[in-house]
């Protein structure tokens, strides 16, 4: 799926947050949630919660992905609040662990090291 030149891959389809996998040193983001549509909120899946994903580059390559927790409310993207941040952290850690990946959180912000 990824080539030597390709830095990462984002696969979408579901509107709920999925994990991040490292494959041959490249990041695969399987779903980054949804910023556009304001669907009815599923209380289990929490499709109103996601992250703002920022790619940090070093020497032209993705070195890490920084995740800022957000929520959709009244058609706007806003910073997630306390219990929402906790839900997002636990969910992302579990979903990354399923791929054998690790993400660390500090003060609600996630850091996924690529290289």
XYZ file of N, CA and C in Angstrom:
345
model
N 0.797 -1.181 0.000
C 0.000 0.000 0.000
C 0.848 1.257 0.000
N 1.934 1.261 0.701
C 2.775 2.458 0.702
C 4.048 2.170 -0.076
N 4.548 3.186 -0.731
C 5.790 3.049 -1.479
C 6.904 3.768 -0.726
N 8.113 3.639 -1.246
C 9.232 4.339 -0.610
C 9.048 5.844 -0.641
N 8.445 6.356 -1.691
C 8.269 7.799 -1.828
C 7.064 8.311 -1.051
N 6.105 7.484 -0.869
C 4.888 7.897 -0.184
C 5.125 7.958 1.313
N 4.754 9.060 1.939
C 5.000 9.264 3.368
C 3.933 8.656 4.252
N 2.722 8.584 3.768
C 1.637 8.063 4.592
C 0.439 7.747 3.737
N -0.590 7.236 4.392
C -1.782 6.814 3.685
C -2.973 7.061 4.588
N -4.051 7.596 4.028
C -5.280 7.779 4.792
C -6.375 7.034 4.065
N -6.995 6.089 4.743
C -8.106 5.326 4.181
C -9.371 5.742 4.913
N -10.403 6.062 4.153
C -11.618 6.554 4.784
C -12.804 5.723 4.344
N -13.893 5.927 4.957
C -15.111 5.209 4.623
C -16.068 5.241 5.794
N -15.564 4.956 6.961
C -16.397 5.056 8.160
C -16.245 6.460 8.736
N -17.239 6.879 9.488
C -17.184 8.238 10.039
C -16.733 8.243 11.486
N -16.336 7.088 11.990
C -15.834 7.031 13.362
C -14.329 6.863 13.344
N -13.722 7.355 14.365
C -12.277 7.338 14.512
C -11.727 5.911 14.515
N -10.636 5.692 13.790
C -9.952 4.401 13.761
C -8.491 4.630 14.144
N -7.723 3.562 14.257
C -6.344 3.663 14.712
C -5.351 4.061 13.635
N -4.101 4.180 14.069
C -2.977 4.493 13.182
C -2.033 3.300 13.218
N -1.568 2.889 12.057
C -0.642 1.766 11.949
C 0.663 2.249 11.328
N 1.770 1.690 11.779
C 3.046 1.885 11.094
C 3.276 0.673 10.207
N 3.520 0.921 8.927
C 3.767 -0.149 7.970
C 5.015 0.221 7.183
N 6.050 -0.562 7.319
C 7.328 -0.267 6.653
C 7.792 1.161 6.942
N 7.599 1.597 8.178
C 8.048 2.922 8.582
C 7.161 4.069 8.127
N 6.011 3.754 7.551
C 5.075 4.781 7.074
C 3.787 4.702 7.882
N 3.147 5.839 8.078
C 1.908 5.892 8.854
C 0.700 5.646 7.956
N -0.212 4.808 8.443
C -1.496 4.598 7.783
C -2.576 5.041 8.762
N -3.344 6.043 8.381
C -4.466 6.520 9.184
C -5.727 5.949 8.550
N -6.358 4.995 9.219
C -7.482 4.278 8.618
C -8.757 5.104 8.549
N -8.985 5.967 9.452
C -10.096 6.917 9.378
C -9.815 8.015 10.387
N -10.046 9.232 9.973
C -9.761 10.351 10.861
C -11.038 10.971 11.408
N -12.134 10.230 11.329
C -13.391 10.763 11.832
C -14.048 11.647 10.795
N -14.793 12.611 11.248
C -15.621 13.391 10.340
C -15.713 14.839 10.804
N -15.330 15.755 9.941
C -15.442 17.183 10.232
C -16.586 17.828 9.454
N -17.106 17.157 8.451
C -17.993 17.819 7.505
C -19.464 17.649 7.869
N -19.905 16.425 8.032
C -21.315 16.164 8.303
C -21.591 16.135 9.800
N -22.798 16.525 10.150
C -23.213 16.516 11.550
C -24.335 15.486 11.697
N -23.956 14.196 11.653
C -24.918 13.106 11.770
C -25.473 13.047 13.184
N -26.533 12.261 13.345
C -27.030 11.978 14.691
C -25.909 11.289 15.462
N -25.715 11.674 16.701
C -24.602 11.149 17.497
C -24.951 9.772 18.033
N -24.057 8.807 17.780
C -24.165 7.466 18.348
C -23.473 7.507 19.704
N -24.210 7.246 20.771
C -23.658 7.398 22.121
C -22.563 6.387 22.437
N -22.501 5.261 21.710
C -21.427 4.283 21.915
C -20.205 4.602 21.059
N -20.434 4.868 19.788
C -19.332 5.133 18.855
C -18.782 6.548 18.989
N -19.601 7.471 19.445
C -19.220 8.881 19.591
C -18.661 9.443 18.282
N -19.464 9.337 17.234
C -19.066 9.829 15.916
C -18.960 11.350 15.857
N -19.266 12.021 16.971
C -19.098 13.476 17.043
C -17.706 13.860 17.529
N -16.885 12.865 17.877
C -15.548 13.130 18.410
C -14.478 12.661 17.439
N -13.403 13.410 17.356
C -12.278 13.047 16.496
C -11.054 13.831 16.954
N -10.096 13.915 16.073
C -8.885 14.689 16.325
C -8.597 15.581 15.128
N -7.927 16.674 15.378
C -7.286 17.450 14.331
C -5.889 16.860 14.226
N -5.553 16.291 13.080
C -4.275 15.609 12.882
C -3.280 16.570 12.237
N -2.166 16.811 12.901
C -1.105 17.663 12.363
C 0.116 16.799 12.094
N 0.635 16.884 10.886
C 1.820 16.118 10.508
C 3.049 16.983 10.699
N 3.982 16.527 11.518
C 5.232 17.258 11.730
C 6.314 16.621 10.873
N 6.971 17.457 10.081
C 7.993 16.982 9.154
C 9.388 17.262 9.689
N 10.287 16.364 9.387
C 11.717 16.549 9.639
C 12.456 16.050 8.406
N 13.274 16.919 7.841
C 14.029 16.599 6.629
C 13.129 16.043 5.513
N 11.942 16.634 5.397
C 11.039 16.269 4.318
C 10.246 14.992 4.534
N 10.290 14.430 5.727
C 9.564 13.191 6.015
C 8.694 13.378 7.251
N 7.587 12.650 7.301
C 6.721 12.718 8.478
C 7.452 12.101 9.660
N 7.690 12.886 10.695
C 8.379 12.406 11.893
C 7.381 11.996 12.972
N 6.275 12.736 13.057
C 5.264 12.412 14.067
C 3.931 13.002 13.629
N 2.889 12.467 14.237
C 1.542 12.974 14.023
C 1.042 13.455 15.382
N 0.631 14.706 15.448
C 0.120 15.290 16.689
C -1.402 15.364 16.566
N -2.093 14.873 17.588
C -3.545 14.773 17.566
C -4.162 15.680 18.629
N -4.967 16.639 18.186
C -5.682 17.545 19.090
C -7.149 17.104 19.137
N -7.686 16.799 20.320
C -9.047 16.279 20.430
C -10.109 17.343 20.133
N -11.069 16.969 19.272
C -12.135 17.887 18.875
C -13.484 17.168 18.883
N -14.534 17.974 18.805
C -15.895 17.447 18.711
C -16.684 18.324 17.747
N -17.698 17.731 17.131
C -18.614 18.489 16.283
C -19.833 18.832 17.133
N -20.180 20.104 17.136
C -21.372 20.554 17.857
C -22.012 21.681 17.065
N -23.283 21.535 16.751
C -24.018 22.561 16.003
C -23.299 22.944 14.712
N -22.813 21.939 14.000
C -22.156 22.089 12.696
C -20.792 22.765 12.757
N -20.219 22.905 13.946
C -18.893 23.501 14.108
C -17.948 22.507 14.766
N -16.676 22.613 14.431
C -15.642 21.819 15.100
C -15.125 22.643 16.272
N -15.152 22.032 17.452
C -14.722 22.714 18.678
C -13.745 21.818 19.428
N -12.997 22.382 20.345
C -12.119 21.567 21.182
C -12.965 20.648 22.057
N -12.524 19.398 22.183
C -13.227 18.440 23.035
C -13.066 18.834 24.500
N -14.039 18.433 25.314
C -14.017 18.737 26.749
C -13.579 17.509 27.538
N -13.447 17.662 28.832
C -12.852 16.690 29.751
C -13.171 15.225 29.468
N -14.425 14.807 29.657
C -14.769 13.396 29.487
C -14.657 12.965 28.033
N -14.820 13.905 27.108
C -14.650 13.608 25.688
C -13.180 13.330 25.381
N -12.299 14.113 25.968
C -10.854 13.907 25.783
C -10.455 12.535 26.318
N -10.962 12.181 27.487
C -10.663 10.870 28.075
C -11.145 9.750 27.165
N -12.362 9.869 26.640
C -12.902 8.870 25.715
C -12.015 8.739 24.481
N -11.624 9.877 23.906
C -10.785 9.863 22.708
C -9.426 9.224 22.975
N -8.812 9.541 24.096
C -7.509 8.957 24.433
C -7.606 7.446 24.540
N -8.560 6.960 25.317
C -8.708 5.515 25.511
C -9.025 4.808 24.199
N -9.900 5.416 23.407
C -10.279 4.820 22.128
C -9.086 4.744 21.187
N -8.353 5.849 21.042
C -7.224 5.862 20.109
C -6.108 4.940 20.577
N -5.833 4.896 21.865
C -4.800 3.990 22.376
C -5.168 2.539 22.083
N -6.415 2.162 22.300
C -6.857 0.788 22.043
C -6.814 0.457 20.554
N -7.250 1.393 19.722
C -7.282 1.121 18.285
C -5.881 1.085 17.680
N -4.971 1.900 18.184
C -3.576 1.830 17.728
C -2.931 0.532 18.208
N -3.208 0.144 19.447
C -2.635 -1.089 20.004
C -3.052 -2.302 19.180
N -4.250 -2.279 18.614
C -4.711 -3.384 17.767
C -3.825 -3.553 16.534
N -3.149 -2.483 16.116
C -2.211 -2.531 14.989
C -0.774 -2.708 15.457
N -0.581 -2.854 16.760
C 0.774 -2.958 17.300
C 1.465 -1.612 17.388
N 0.687 -0.534 17.323
C 1.228 0.826 17.378
C 0.986 1.422 18.759
N 1.731 2.479 19.053
C 1.624 3.134 20.357
C 1.496 4.640 20.170
N 0.573 5.210 20.921
C 0.402 6.658 20.920
C 0.450 7.135 22.361
N 1.125 8.249 22.586
C 1.247 8.815 23.928
C 0.453 10.110 24.004
N -0.155 10.365 25.163
C -0.921 11.586 25.382
C -0.334 12.366 26.540
N -0.312 13.684 26.384
C 0.105 14.588 27.458
C -0.812 15.802 27.400
N -1.478 16.088 28.510
C -2.430 17.204 28.574
C -3.475 17.132 27.463
N -3.915 15.921 27.135
C -4.964 15.726 26.150
C -4.510 15.660 24.708
N -3.277 16.011 24.432
C -2.757 16.016 23.058
C -1.972 14.731 22.819
N -2.292 14.047 21.707
C -1.614 12.801 21.374
C -0.406 13.033 20.493
N 0.584 12.149 20.654
C 1.780 12.190 19.799
C 2.054 10.775 19.326
N 2.053 10.603 18.016
C 2.334 9.323 17.390
C 3.654 9.469 16.638
N 4.683 8.811 17.140
C 6.011 8.914 16.520
C 6.095 7.997 15.305
N 6.483 8.562 14.175
C 6.611 7.795 12.938
C 8.049 7.356 12.739
N 8.995 8.281 12.948
C 10.407 7.909 12.750
C 11.238 8.293 13.953
